[in-house]
mmCIF file of C-alpha atoms in Angstrom:
data_model
loop_
_atom_site.group_PDB
_atom_site.id
_atom_site.type_symbol
_atom_site.label_atom_id
_atom_site.label_comp_id
_atom_site.label_asym_id
_atom_site.label_seq_id
_atom_site.Cartn_x
_atom_site.Cartn_y
_atom_site.Cartn_z
ATOM 1 C CA MET A 1 -3.666 -108.467 2.402
ATOM 2 C CA ILE A 2 -1.099 -106.216 4.463
ATOM 3 C CA MET A 3 -2.489 -104.655 7.357
ATOM 4 C CA MET A 4 -0.603 -101.434 8.702
ATOM 5 C CA PRO A 5 -1.518 -98.345 10.946
ATOM 6 C CA VAL A 6 -2.983 -95.461 8.812
ATOM 7 C CA ARG A 7 -5.487 -92.760 9.674
ATOM 8 C CA SER A 8 -8.961 -93.589 7.750
ATOM 9 C CA THR A 9 -8.286 -90.050 5.932
ATOM 10 C CA GLN A 10 -4.829 -90.693 4.747
ATOM 11 C CA ASN A 11 -4.680 -92.689 1.182
ATOM 12 C CA TRP A 12 -1.450 -92.890 0.319
ATOM 13 C CA LEU A 13 -1.262 -96.299 -1.208
ATOM 14 C CA PRO A 14 -1.771 -96.753 -4.904
ATOM 15 C CA SER A 15 -5.188 -97.903 -6.222
ATOM 16 C CA ILE A 16 -3.971 -101.988 -6.312
ATOM 17 C CA PHE A 17 -3.533 -101.705 -2.449
ATOM 18 C CA ASN A 18 -6.966 -99.663 -1.784
ATOM 19 C CA ASP A 19 -8.122 -103.693 -2.860
ATOM 20 C CA PHE A 20 -5.909 -105.115 -0.525
ATOM 21 C CA PHE A 21 -5.592 -102.559 2.173
ATOM 22 C CA ASP A 22 -8.838 -100.665 3.096
ATOM 23 C CA ASN A 23 -8.563 -97.432 4.988
ATOM 24 C CA ASP A 24 -9.155 -98.603 8.543
ATOM 25 C CA TRP A 25 -6.682 -101.502 8.327
ATOM 26 C CA MET A 26 -4.257 -99.832 10.375
ATOM 27 C CA VAL A 27 -4.628 -98.142 14.146
ATOM 28 C CA ILE A 28 -1.957 -96.507 15.474
ATOM 29 C CA ALA A 29 -2.189 -97.426 18.916
ATOM 30 C CA ASN A 30 0.916 -95.446 20.011
ATOM 31 C CA ALA A 31 2.378 -92.044 18.999
ATOM 32 C CA THR A 32 5.724 -93.496 18.961
ATOM 33 C CA ALA A 33 4.857 -96.758 16.925
ATOM 34 C CA PRO A 34 7.700 -97.167 14.305
ATOM 35 C CA ALA A 35 7.039 -95.997 11.047
ATOM 36 C CA ILE A 36 6.031 -98.799 8.348
ATOM 37 C CA ASN A 37 6.607 -98.448 4.382
ATOM 38 C CA VAL A 38 5.076 -101.207 2.038
ATOM 39 C CA PHE A 39 5.680 -101.290 -1.368
ATOM 40 C CA GLU A 40 5.638 -103.795 -4.278
ATOM 41 C CA THR A 41 7.237 -104.642 -7.306
ATOM 42 C CA GLU A 42 6.061 -107.327 -9.973
ATOM 43 C CA LYS A 43 7.954 -110.095 -8.321
ATOM 44 C CA GLU A 44 7.167 -108.915 -4.439
ATOM 45 C CA TYR A 45 6.042 -106.540 -1.611
ATOM 46 C CA LYS A 46 8.767 -105.220 0.382
ATOM 47 C CA ALA A 47 7.971 -103.753 4.285
ATOM 48 C CA GLU A 48 10.417 -101.770 5.770
ATOM 49 C CA LEU A 49 9.707 -100.520 9.714
ATOM 50 C CA ALA A 50 11.801 -97.881 11.202
ATOM 51 C CA ALA A 51 14.203 -99.635 13.709
ATOM 52 C CA PRO A 52 16.753 -97.378 15.043
ATOM 53 C CA GLY A 53 18.821 -98.828 17.771
ATOM 54 C CA MET A 54 17.084 -102.428 16.979
ATOM 55 C CA THR A 55 18.976 -105.553 16.605
ATOM 56 C CA LYS A 56 18.193 -109.047 14.740
ATOM 57 C CA ASP A 57 17.507 -110.153 18.465
ATOM 58 C CA ASP A 58 15.005 -107.489 19.419
ATOM 59 C CA PHE A 59 12.498 -108.516 16.808
ATOM 60 C CA ASN A 60 9.979 -111.637 16.043
ATOM 61 C CA VAL A 61 8.716 -112.259 12.796
ATOM 62 C CA HIS A 62 6.108 -114.948 12.595
ATOM 63 C CA ILE A 63 2.952 -116.129 10.288
ATOM 64 C CA ASP A 64 0.106 -116.852 12.933
ATOM 65 C CA GLU A 65 -2.461 -119.470 12.828
ATOM 66 C CA ASP A 66 -4.688 -117.083 10.585
ATOM 67 C CA ASN A 67 -2.090 -116.550 8.213
ATOM 68 C CA ASN A 68 -1.304 -113.151 9.264
ATOM 69 C CA LEU A 69 2.484 -112.053 9.320
ATOM 70 C CA VAL A 70 3.099 -110.643 12.596
ATOM 71 C CA ILE A 71 5.822 -108.419 13.598
ATOM 72 C CA SER A 72 6.844 -107.861 17.086
ATOM 73 C CA MET A 73 9.665 -105.875 18.295
ATOM 74 C CA GLU A 74 10.768 -105.385 22.121
ATOM 75 C CA LYS A 75 13.889 -103.681 23.017
ATOM 76 C CA LYS A 76 15.436 -105.354 26.342
ATOM 77 C CA THR A 77 17.395 -102.735 28.742
ATOM 78 C CA GLU A 78 19.915 -103.712 31.302
ATOM 79 C CA SER A 79 18.829 -101.372 34.303
ATOM 80 C CA LYS A 80 22.487 -102.045 35.255
ATOM 81 C CA GLU A 81 23.286 -99.675 32.319
ATOM 82 C CA GLU A 82 20.785 -97.205 33.464
ATOM 83 C CA ASN A 83 22.387 -97.079 37.030
ATOM 84 C CA LYS A 84 25.900 -96.677 35.631
ATOM 85 C CA LYS A 85 25.043 -93.241 33.563
ATOM 86 C CA GLU A 86 26.521 -90.525 34.971
ATOM 87 C CA GLY A 87 23.656 -88.333 34.171
ATOM 88 C CA HIS A 88 19.867 -88.801 33.250
ATOM 89 C CA TYR A 89 17.594 -87.700 30.544
ATOM 90 C CA LEU A 90 16.101 -84.785 30.374
ATOM 91 C CA ARG A 91 13.645 -85.591 27.481
ATOM 92 C CA HIS A 92 13.855 -89.559 26.262
ATOM 93 C CA GLU A 93 11.566 -90.110 23.187
ATOM 94 C CA PHE A 94 12.963 -93.427 22.276
ATOM 95 C CA SER A 95 9.894 -95.387 23.282
ATOM 96 C CA TYR A 96 9.882 -98.405 21.555
ATOM 97 C CA SER A 97 10.199 -100.506 24.219
ATOM 98 C CA LYS A 98 7.378 -102.971 23.022
ATOM 99 C CA PHE A 99 5.427 -102.922 19.710
ATOM 100 C CA GLN A 100 3.355 -105.335 17.468
ATOM 101 C CA GLN A 101 1.957 -105.088 14.171
ATOM 102 C CA THR A 102 -0.626 -107.943 12.414
ATOM 103 C CA MET A 103 -0.535 -107.837 8.585
ATOM 104 C CA ILE A 104 -3.347 -109.365 6.345
ATOM 105 C CA LEU A 105 -1.137 -110.724 3.644
ATOM 106 C CA PRO A 106 -2.391 -110.459 -0.166
ATOM 107 C CA ASP A 107 -3.597 -113.965 -1.377
ATOM 108 C CA ASP A 108 -0.545 -113.610 -3.851
ATOM 109 C CA VAL A 109 2.418 -114.094 -1.160
ATOM 110 C CA ASP A 110 4.422 -117.100 -0.999
ATOM 111 C CA LYS A 111 4.565 -117.455 2.602
ATOM 112 C CA GLU A 112 7.130 -120.267 2.235
ATOM 113 C CA LYS A 113 10.032 -117.473 0.802
ATOM 114 C CA ILE A 114 9.331 -114.464 3.571
ATOM 115 C CA GLY A 115 12.392 -113.146 4.474
ATOM 116 C CA ALA A 116 13.594 -110.368 7.074
ATOM 117 C CA GLN A 117 16.591 -109.244 7.820
ATOM 118 C CA VAL A 118 17.702 -105.559 9.821
ATOM 119 C CA GLU A 119 19.881 -103.226 8.389
ATOM 120 C CA ASN A 120 20.911 -99.582 8.804
ATOM 121 C CA GLY A 121 18.221 -99.306 11.599
ATOM 122 C CA VAL A 122 15.344 -100.669 9.306
ATOM 123 C CA LEU A 123 13.841 -104.017 9.485
ATOM 124 C CA ASN A 124 13.116 -105.018 5.774
ATOM 125 C CA ILE A 125 10.970 -108.184 5.164
ATOM 126 C CA SER A 126 10.671 -109.527 1.704
ATOM 127 C CA LEU A 127 7.216 -110.923 0.785
ATOM 128 C CA PRO A 128 7.629 -112.739 -2.482
ATOM 129 C CA ARG A 129 4.783 -112.935 -4.793
ATOM 130 C CA LEU A 130 3.509 -116.461 -6.385
ATOM 131 C CA SER A 131 3.732 -116.709 -10.069
ATOM 132 C CA GLU A 132 0.540 -117.399 -12.246
ATOM 133 C CA GLN A 133 1.988 -121.251 -12.387
ATOM 134 C CA GLU A 134 2.376 -121.355 -8.854
ATOM 135 C CA LYS A 135 -0.774 -119.747 -7.772
ATOM 136 C CA GLU A 136 -2.272 -122.831 -10.212
ATOM 137 C CA LYS A 137 -0.506 -124.974 -8.691
ATOM 138 C CA ALA A 138 -1.500 -123.965 -4.848
ATOM 139 C CA LYS A 139 -5.065 -124.315 -5.608
ATOM 140 C CA LYS A 140 -6.545 -127.590 -3.530
ATOM 141 C CA PHE A 141 -8.854 -129.099 -6.191
ATOM 142 C CA ILE A 142 -11.512 -130.985 -4.186
ATOM 143 C CA ASP A 143 -12.526 -134.357 -6.176
ATOM 144 C CA VAL A 144 -16.164 -134.341 -6.268
ATOM 145 C CA LYS A 145 -17.729 -138.168 -5.803
#
């Protein structure tokens, strides 16, 4: 199950995702948190995270001990750069300095083949789905004695 911020009054996911993603699955902790899109095809789920000005070095994407997908982002700015500026901001809304989102993955995600890349200000995460045969192979059968 992928978990993403959503207000409880929103119901924009297709019905198949309502099974995976309860309406309470996302809580926006910060009004400046990046927007996240999630969509699916027969072969994969895709997550897109708006990240203007970010580079691949600003992200950490990993699977935690509970098999959740964790996306964290931190923009490291040099204070020397700030001192070199000839002016100052009158309004500064680029405030994605630090962000973390944990998503509960659906059971049919192939965790070994998850990929991520940053392109044109968007972090794209590919979550390939297991085929029916792969799901069958992944089952662990316990020998009853």
